[in-house]
Short mmCIF file of C-alpha atoms and ligand atoms in Angstrom, two decimals:
data_model
loop_
_atom_site.label_atom_id
_atom_site.label_comp_id
_atom_site.label_asym_id
_atom_site.label_seq_id
_atom_site.Cartn_x
_atom_site.Cartn_y
_atom_site.Cartn_z
CA UNK L 779 -113.53 106.23 0.12
CA UNK L 780 -111.53 109.11 1.90
CA UNK L 781 -111.14 109.04 5.69
CA UNK L 782 -112.38 111.86 7.23
CA UNK L 783 -109.92 113.33 10.02
CA UNK L 784 -111.59 114.49 13.15
CA UNK L 785 -110.44 117.63 14.59
CA UNK L 786 -107.59 117.15 17.13
CA UNK L 787 -109.29 117.11 20.51
CA UNK L 788 -107.43 117.56 23.67
CA UNK L 789 -105.97 114.52 24.41
CA UNK L 790 -106.33 113.02 27.73
CA UNK L 791 -102.55 112.74 29.76
CA UNK L 792 -101.24 109.37 28.43
CA UNK L 793 -100.16 106.85 31.08
CA UNK L 794 -96.64 106.43 31.82
CA UNK L 795 -96.07 102.66 32.85
CA UNK L 796 -94.43 103.50 35.84
CA UNK L 797 -93.01 100.97 38.59
CA UNK L 798 -93.23 101.11 42.01
CA UNK L 799 -90.13 99.28 43.54
CA UNK L 800 -89.57 98.84 47.25
CA UNK L 801 -86.47 100.86 48.46
CA UNK L 802 -86.14 99.28 52.28
CA UNK L 803 -88.52 96.56 53.41
CA UNK L 804 -90.12 98.73 56.03
CA UNK L 805 -90.00 102.19 54.40
CA UNK L 806 -89.68 103.95 51.02
CA UNK L 807 -90.22 103.37 47.48
CA UNK L 808 -88.45 104.33 44.13
CA UNK L 809 -90.84 105.50 41.35
CA UNK L 810 -88.93 104.03 38.12
CA UNK L 811 -90.22 104.09 34.37
CA UNK L 812 -91.56 107.67 34.79
CA UNK L 813 -90.60 111.25 33.56
CA UNK L 814 -92.04 113.92 35.84
CA UNK L 815 -91.53 116.79 33.24
CA UNK L 816 -94.18 114.71 31.11
CA UNK L 817 -98.17 114.99 32.04
CA UNK L 818 -99.13 112.11 34.34
CA UNK L 819 -102.41 110.65 33.79
CA UNK L 820 -104.90 110.62 36.53
CA UNK L 821 -104.21 106.62 36.81
CA UNK L 822 -100.51 107.74 37.28
CA UNK L 823 -101.35 110.16 39.82
CA UNK L 824 -103.49 108.06 41.93
CA UNK L 825 -100.92 105.33 41.93
CA UNK L 826 -98.23 108.11 43.08
CA UNK L 827 -100.55 108.84 46.01
CA UNK L 828 -100.88 105.48 46.84
CA UNK L 829 -97.44 105.08 47.13
CA UNK L 830 -96.69 107.69 49.27
CA UNK L 831 -99.10 106.21 51.60
CA UNK L 832 -98.25 102.99 51.40
CA UNK L 833 -94.25 103.45 51.72
CA UNK L 834 -93.78 106.93 53.71
CA UNK L 835 -91.43 108.42 51.47
CA UNK L 836 -90.76 108.17 47.51
CA UNK L 837 -88.01 108.60 45.57
CA UNK L 838 -87.56 109.57 41.86
CA UNK L 839 -84.16 109.70 40.08
CA UNK L 840 -82.59 112.37 38.20
CA UNK L 841 -85.32 114.39 37.05
CA UNK L 842 -85.42 117.61 35.04
CA UNK L 843 -87.99 119.79 36.34
CA UNK L 844 -88.91 123.65 35.71
CA UNK L 845 -89.97 125.07 38.67
CA UNK L 846 -93.59 125.18 37.47
CA UNK L 847 -93.25 121.57 36.89
CA UNK L 848 -92.13 120.98 40.67
CA UNK L 849 -95.09 122.81 41.75
CA UNK L 850 -97.56 120.83 39.57
CA UNK L 851 -95.98 117.65 40.85
CA UNK L 852 -96.75 118.73 44.33
CA UNK L 853 -100.12 119.78 43.78
CA UNK L 854 -100.86 115.98 43.12
CA UNK L 855 -100.40 115.51 46.67
CA UNK L 856 -101.60 118.60 48.34
CA UNK L 857 -101.40 122.37 48.59
CA UNK L 858 -98.44 124.18 48.72
CA UNK L 859 -97.88 126.58 51.44
CA UNK L 860 -94.85 128.43 52.68
CA UNK L 861 -92.91 126.89 55.81
CA UNK L 862 -90.23 129.37 56.36
CA UNK L 863 -90.83 133.05 55.50
CA UNK L 864 -87.08 133.61 56.13
CA UNK L 865 -85.76 131.34 53.40
CA UNK L 866 -85.22 132.73 50.13
CA UNK L 867 -87.70 131.54 47.35
CA UNK L 868 -87.36 130.92 43.79
CA UNK L 869 -87.95 134.04 41.63
CA UNK L 870 -91.88 134.16 40.88
CA UNK L 871 -92.37 131.01 42.50
CA UNK L 872 -92.92 131.78 46.39
CA UNK L 873 -93.99 128.38 47.03
CA UNK L 874 -90.37 127.13 46.60
CA UNK L 875 -88.39 127.76 48.93
CA UNK L 876 -84.34 127.35 48.40
CA UNK L 877 -82.55 125.42 51.07
CA UNK L 878 -78.82 126.24 50.37
CA UNK L 879 -76.49 125.19 53.30
CA UNK L 880 -72.89 126.20 52.67
CA UNK L 881 -71.66 125.17 56.04
CA UNK L 882 -73.30 122.02 57.32
CA UNK L 883 -71.23 122.48 60.60
CA UNK L 884 -72.82 125.73 61.43
CA UNK L 885 -75.45 124.20 63.92
CA UNK L 886 -73.21 122.16 65.88
CA UNK L 887 -72.83 119.74 63.02
CA UNK L 888 -75.76 117.14 63.74
CA UNK L 889 -79.54 117.44 62.98
CA UNK L 890 -81.89 115.85 64.95
CA UNK L 891 -85.11 113.66 64.40
CA UNK L 892 -88.46 115.41 63.68
CA UNK L 893 -91.82 115.60 62.10
CA UNK L 894 -91.88 119.06 60.21
CA UNK L 895 -93.76 121.51 62.17
CA UNK L 896 -94.99 119.38 65.04
CA UNK L 897 -95.19 122.20 67.28
CA UNK L 898 -98.52 123.44 65.28
CA UNK L 899 -101.60 121.64 65.87
CA UNK L 900 -101.51 121.05 62.02
CA UNK L 901 -98.52 120.03 60.94
CA UNK L 902 -97.80 119.88 57.09
CA UNK L 903 -98.96 116.91 55.18
CA UNK L 904 -96.03 116.10 52.96
CA UNK L 905 -93.01 117.74 51.35
CA UNK L 906 -91.77 117.56 47.76
CA UNK L 907 -87.84 118.12 47.62
CA UNK L 908 -85.85 118.43 44.22
CA UNK L 909 -81.80 118.30 44.56
CA UNK L 910 -80.37 121.11 42.69
CA UNK L 911 -76.88 121.15 43.86
CA UNK L 912 -75.18 118.11 45.93
CA UNK L 913 -72.06 118.30 47.62
CA UNK L 914 -69.03 117.66 45.68
CA UNK L 915 -67.40 114.66 47.33
CA UNK L 916 -70.42 113.19 48.88
CA UNK L 917 -72.66 113.79 52.10
CA UNK L 918 -75.74 115.75 52.80
CA UNK L 919 -77.97 112.36 52.76
CA UNK L 920 -81.34 112.73 54.38
CA UNK L 921 -82.68 109.64 56.09
CA UNK L 922 -86.31 108.97 56.92
CA UNK L 923 -87.77 106.99 59.82
CA UNK L 924 -90.93 105.00 59.90
CA UNK L 925 -92.96 106.15 62.85
CA UNK L 926 -95.51 103.21 61.91
CA UNK L 927 -93.00 100.59 62.05
CA UNK L 928 -91.60 102.02 65.13
CA UNK L 929 -95.09 101.71 66.75
CA UNK L 930 -94.77 98.01 65.60
CA UNK L 931 -91.72 97.33 67.40
CA UNK L 932 -93.28 98.02 70.68
CA UNK L 933 -94.39 95.54 72.89
CA UNK L 934 -98.02 95.05 73.29
CA UNK L 935 -98.60 96.07 76.96
CA UNK L 936 -95.87 99.24 76.52
CA UNK L 937 -98.12 100.17 73.15
CA UNK L 938 -101.33 100.38 75.04
CA UNK L 939 -99.65 102.39 77.69
CA UNK L 940 -97.94 105.03 75.39
CA UNK L 941 -101.54 105.28 73.72
CA UNK L 942 -102.94 106.68 76.83
CA UNK L 943 -100.10 109.22 77.24
CA UNK L 944 -99.85 112.66 75.97
CA UNK L 945 -96.91 114.91 75.34
CA UNK L 946 -95.99 118.39 74.83
CA UNK L 947 -94.32 119.74 71.86
CA UNK L 948 -92.76 123.27 71.23
CA UNK L 949 -90.39 124.47 68.78
CA UNK L 950 -87.79 125.34 71.47
CA UNK L 951 -87.67 121.71 72.68
CA UNK L 952 -84.72 120.70 70.73
CA UNK L 953 -82.09 119.17 72.98
CA UNK L 954 -79.56 120.22 70.09
CA UNK L 955 -79.04 123.59 69.84
CA UNK L 956 -79.17 123.37 66.06
CA UNK L 957 -82.69 124.35 65.41
CA UNK L 958 -83.02 127.43 67.70
CA UNK L 959 -79.35 128.67 66.49
CA UNK L 960 -81.10 128.80 62.95
CA UNK L 961 -84.26 130.52 64.20
CA UNK L 962 -81.67 132.85 65.94
CA UNK L 963 -79.84 133.61 63.30
CA UNK L 964 -81.88 132.95 60.14
CA UNK L 965 -81.08 130.35 57.76
CA UNK L 966 -79.32 132.01 54.81
CA UNK L 967 -78.89 135.80 55.84
CA UNK L 968 -75.49 136.60 55.50
CA UNK L 969 -73.43 137.22 58.38
CA UNK L 970 -73.43 140.56 59.67
CA UNK L 971 -76.53 141.55 57.92
CA UNK L 972 -78.95 143.79 60.32
CA UNK L 973 -81.32 140.59 60.12
CA UNK L 974 -78.60 138.37 61.37
CA UNK L 975 -78.14 140.47 64.70
CA UNK L 976 -78.81 138.76 67.92
CA UNK L 977 -81.45 141.04 68.66
CA UNK L 978 -83.19 140.40 65.21
CA UNK L 979 -82.72 136.69 66.09
CA UNK L 980 -84.46 137.10 69.68
CA UNK L 981 -86.99 139.34 68.39
CA UNK L 982 -87.90 136.55 65.67
CA UNK L 983 -87.97 133.46 68.98
CA UNK L 984 -90.07 136.01 71.06
CA UNK L 985 -92.67 136.51 68.05
CA UNK L 986 -92.81 132.57 67.49
CA UNK L 987 -93.12 131.56 70.84
CA UNK L 988 -95.92 134.06 71.49
CA UNK L 989 -97.68 132.98 68.23
CA UNK L 990 -96.80 129.41 69.08
CA UNK L 991 -97.04 128.40 72.61
CA UNK L 992 -96.32 124.73 73.61
CA UNK L 993 -98.95 122.36 72.58
CA UNK L 994 -100.49 119.07 74.14
CA UNK L 995 -100.21 116.30 71.51
CA UNK L 996 -100.83 112.56 71.90
CA UNK L 997 -97.72 110.17 71.85
CA UNK L 998 -99.23 107.56 69.43
CA UNK L 999 -101.59 109.13 66.65
CA UNK L 1000 -103.30 106.83 63.82
CA UNK L 1001 -102.66 107.67 59.95
CA UNK L 1002 -105.65 109.17 58.43
CA UNK L 1003 -105.21 107.14 55.10
CA UNK L 1004 -103.79 103.74 56.01
CA UNK L 1005 -105.25 103.46 59.41
CA UNK L 1006 -101.57 102.28 60.97
CA UNK L 1007 -100.55 103.62 64.20
CA UNK L 1008 -97.31 105.51 64.67
CA UNK L 1009 -95.38 107.14 67.43
CA UNK L 1010 -95.71 111.10 66.97
CA UNK L 1011 -93.41 112.25 69.75
CA UNK L 1012 -90.05 113.09 68.28
CA UNK L 1013 -86.63 114.39 69.76
CA UNK L 1014 -86.78 117.97 67.93
CA UNK L 1015 -90.07 119.08 69.20
CA UNK L 1016 -91.29 117.27 72.28
CA UNK L 1017 -90.40 118.42 75.65
CA UNK L 1018 -91.88 116.05 77.89
CA UNK L 1019 -94.43 113.30 78.78
CA UNK L 1020 -97.57 114.66 80.87
CA UNK L 1021 -99.06 112.90 83.93
CA UNK L 1022 -95.44 111.21 84.52
CA UNK L 1023 -92.45 112.30 86.88
CA UNK L 1024 -89.53 113.98 85.03
CA UNK L 1025 -87.24 110.93 85.22
CA UNK L 1026 -90.09 108.67 83.72
CA UNK L 1027 -90.60 111.04 80.81
CA UNK L 1028 -87.09 111.59 79.87
CA UNK L 1029 -86.49 107.94 79.99
CA UNK L 1030 -89.86 107.02 78.17
CA UNK L 1031 -88.99 109.57 75.45
CA UNK L 1032 -85.61 108.35 75.13
CA UNK L 1033 -86.82 104.48 74.72
CA UNK L 1034 -88.66 105.69 71.96
CA UNK L 1035 -86.19 108.02 70.44
CA UNK L 1036 -83.99 105.20 70.37
CA UNK L 1037 -86.54 102.94 68.40
CA UNK L 1038 -86.92 105.92 65.97
CA UNK L 1039 -82.99 105.26 65.40
CA UNK L 1040 -83.05 101.71 64.44
CA UNK L 1041 -81.55 101.05 61.07
CA UNK L 1042 -84.48 98.56 60.26
CA UNK L 1043 -86.98 101.23 60.09
CA UNK L 1044 -84.99 103.85 58.42
CA UNK L 1045 -84.20 104.48 54.64
CA UNK L 1046 -81.23 106.71 53.87
CA UNK L 1047 -81.18 108.37 50.69
CA UNK L 1048 -77.98 109.45 48.73
CA UNK L 1049 -78.72 112.11 46.84
CA UNK L 1050 -77.82 112.95 42.92
CA UNK L 1051 -78.54 116.03 40.93
CA UNK L 1052 -82.48 115.93 39.77
CA UNK L 1053 -83.32 113.74 42.54
CA UNK L 1054 -86.97 114.12 44.04
CA UNK L 1055 -88.13 113.04 47.16
CA UNK L 1056 -91.38 113.07 48.66
CA UNK L 1057 -92.41 112.21 52.12
CA UNK L 1058 -95.54 111.90 54.05
CA UNK L 1059 -95.16 114.29 57.39
CA UNK L 1060 -97.96 112.40 59.11
CA UNK L 1061 -95.93 109.01 59.26
CA UNK L 1062 -92.35 109.61 59.17
CA UNK L 1063 -89.87 111.14 61.22
CA UNK L 1064 -86.41 112.59 59.37
CA UNK L 1065 -83.08 113.80 59.95
CA UNK L 1066 -80.55 115.72 57.33
CA UNK L 1067 -77.12 114.63 57.87
CA UNK L 1068 -74.50 117.54 58.17
CA UNK L 1069 -71.52 115.97 57.02
CA UNK L 1070 -70.52 118.00 54.29
CA UNK L 1071 -68.67 120.76 55.46
CA UNK L 1072 -68.36 123.86 53.60
CA UNK L 1073 -69.63 122.05 50.30
CA UNK L 1074 -72.39 123.67 48.74
CA UNK L 1075 -75.76 121.77 48.80
CA UNK L 1076 -79.17 123.11 47.63
CA UNK L 1077 -82.45 122.01 47.56
CA UNK L 1078 -85.63 123.58 46.22
CA UNK L 1079 -88.72 122.67 48.88
CA UNK L 1080 -92.18 122.79 48.31
CA UNK L 1081 -94.31 122.03 51.61
CA UNK L 1082 -98.03 120.93 51.53
CA UNK L 1083 -100.53 122.26 53.83
CA UNK L 1084 -102.24 120.10 56.28
CA UNK L 1085 -105.34 118.81 54.79
CA UNK L 1086 -107.52 118.28 57.88
CA UNK L 1087 -107.46 114.79 58.46
CA UNK L 1088 -104.38 114.35 60.98
FE1 FE2 R 1780 -87.30 119.17 58.43
#
């Protein structure tokens, strides 16, 4: 008797046997045995979402992705938005911003620790980076610090005290000039162009200051998915604590910033071409090392919209 072949049906995406390997004891995981250019099953997608919530930042080594595949990957975690309208985007993919620093010393040689856009009430949920070009000779690592692990370092009485405090966040708070210098000059606008004039930069800062006045934020927040408490104030965007003296404010903030800089709560990632990193902006702070001089470094970035839960 002959076998009747069924007409081919749209197959459910096959499971990949991916493996989540802890990267550092307190933060980060590397997702192994996965090819992100192939379709991911719903159970794979769920495993990736869970890994991000559990570890704060997840890495995938040496992935070959088209822009469309990068967007599809990002959509597993949320809705892409444009984070910085002054950055160039990939042709036909406005949600993929191109971060191309050809001079890492441009803004004073260092970054500062920050939570992306924590000077707005609804900061982005997460970010999905795909490395296109890595500086020859190394450098340009990104470092993440677990704000939940930082909270866990606090003595119980001190933690309770911080939980009662509020702070003010603003995009012009940075003690380093980098952030403001970038706003003033635009990121990748060629030197000497109209848009790179001091006047154009000042206008951008003036517009942003009007649109985004300083906001009040809690010093300690709770992650909406894993329930962990975390330190939300950050060196890049917090100007001061409310209800305490100026001296107390600066000293208490510096105490928290020192904890954020503790190596035990950090994951430092040395990029290779094709690497993907995804971080949960609600539970980690990050820092981009600007130690590659004038070597080229190019990253594609997709930022995911705040989802209402944080
Ligand atoms: Fe950032």
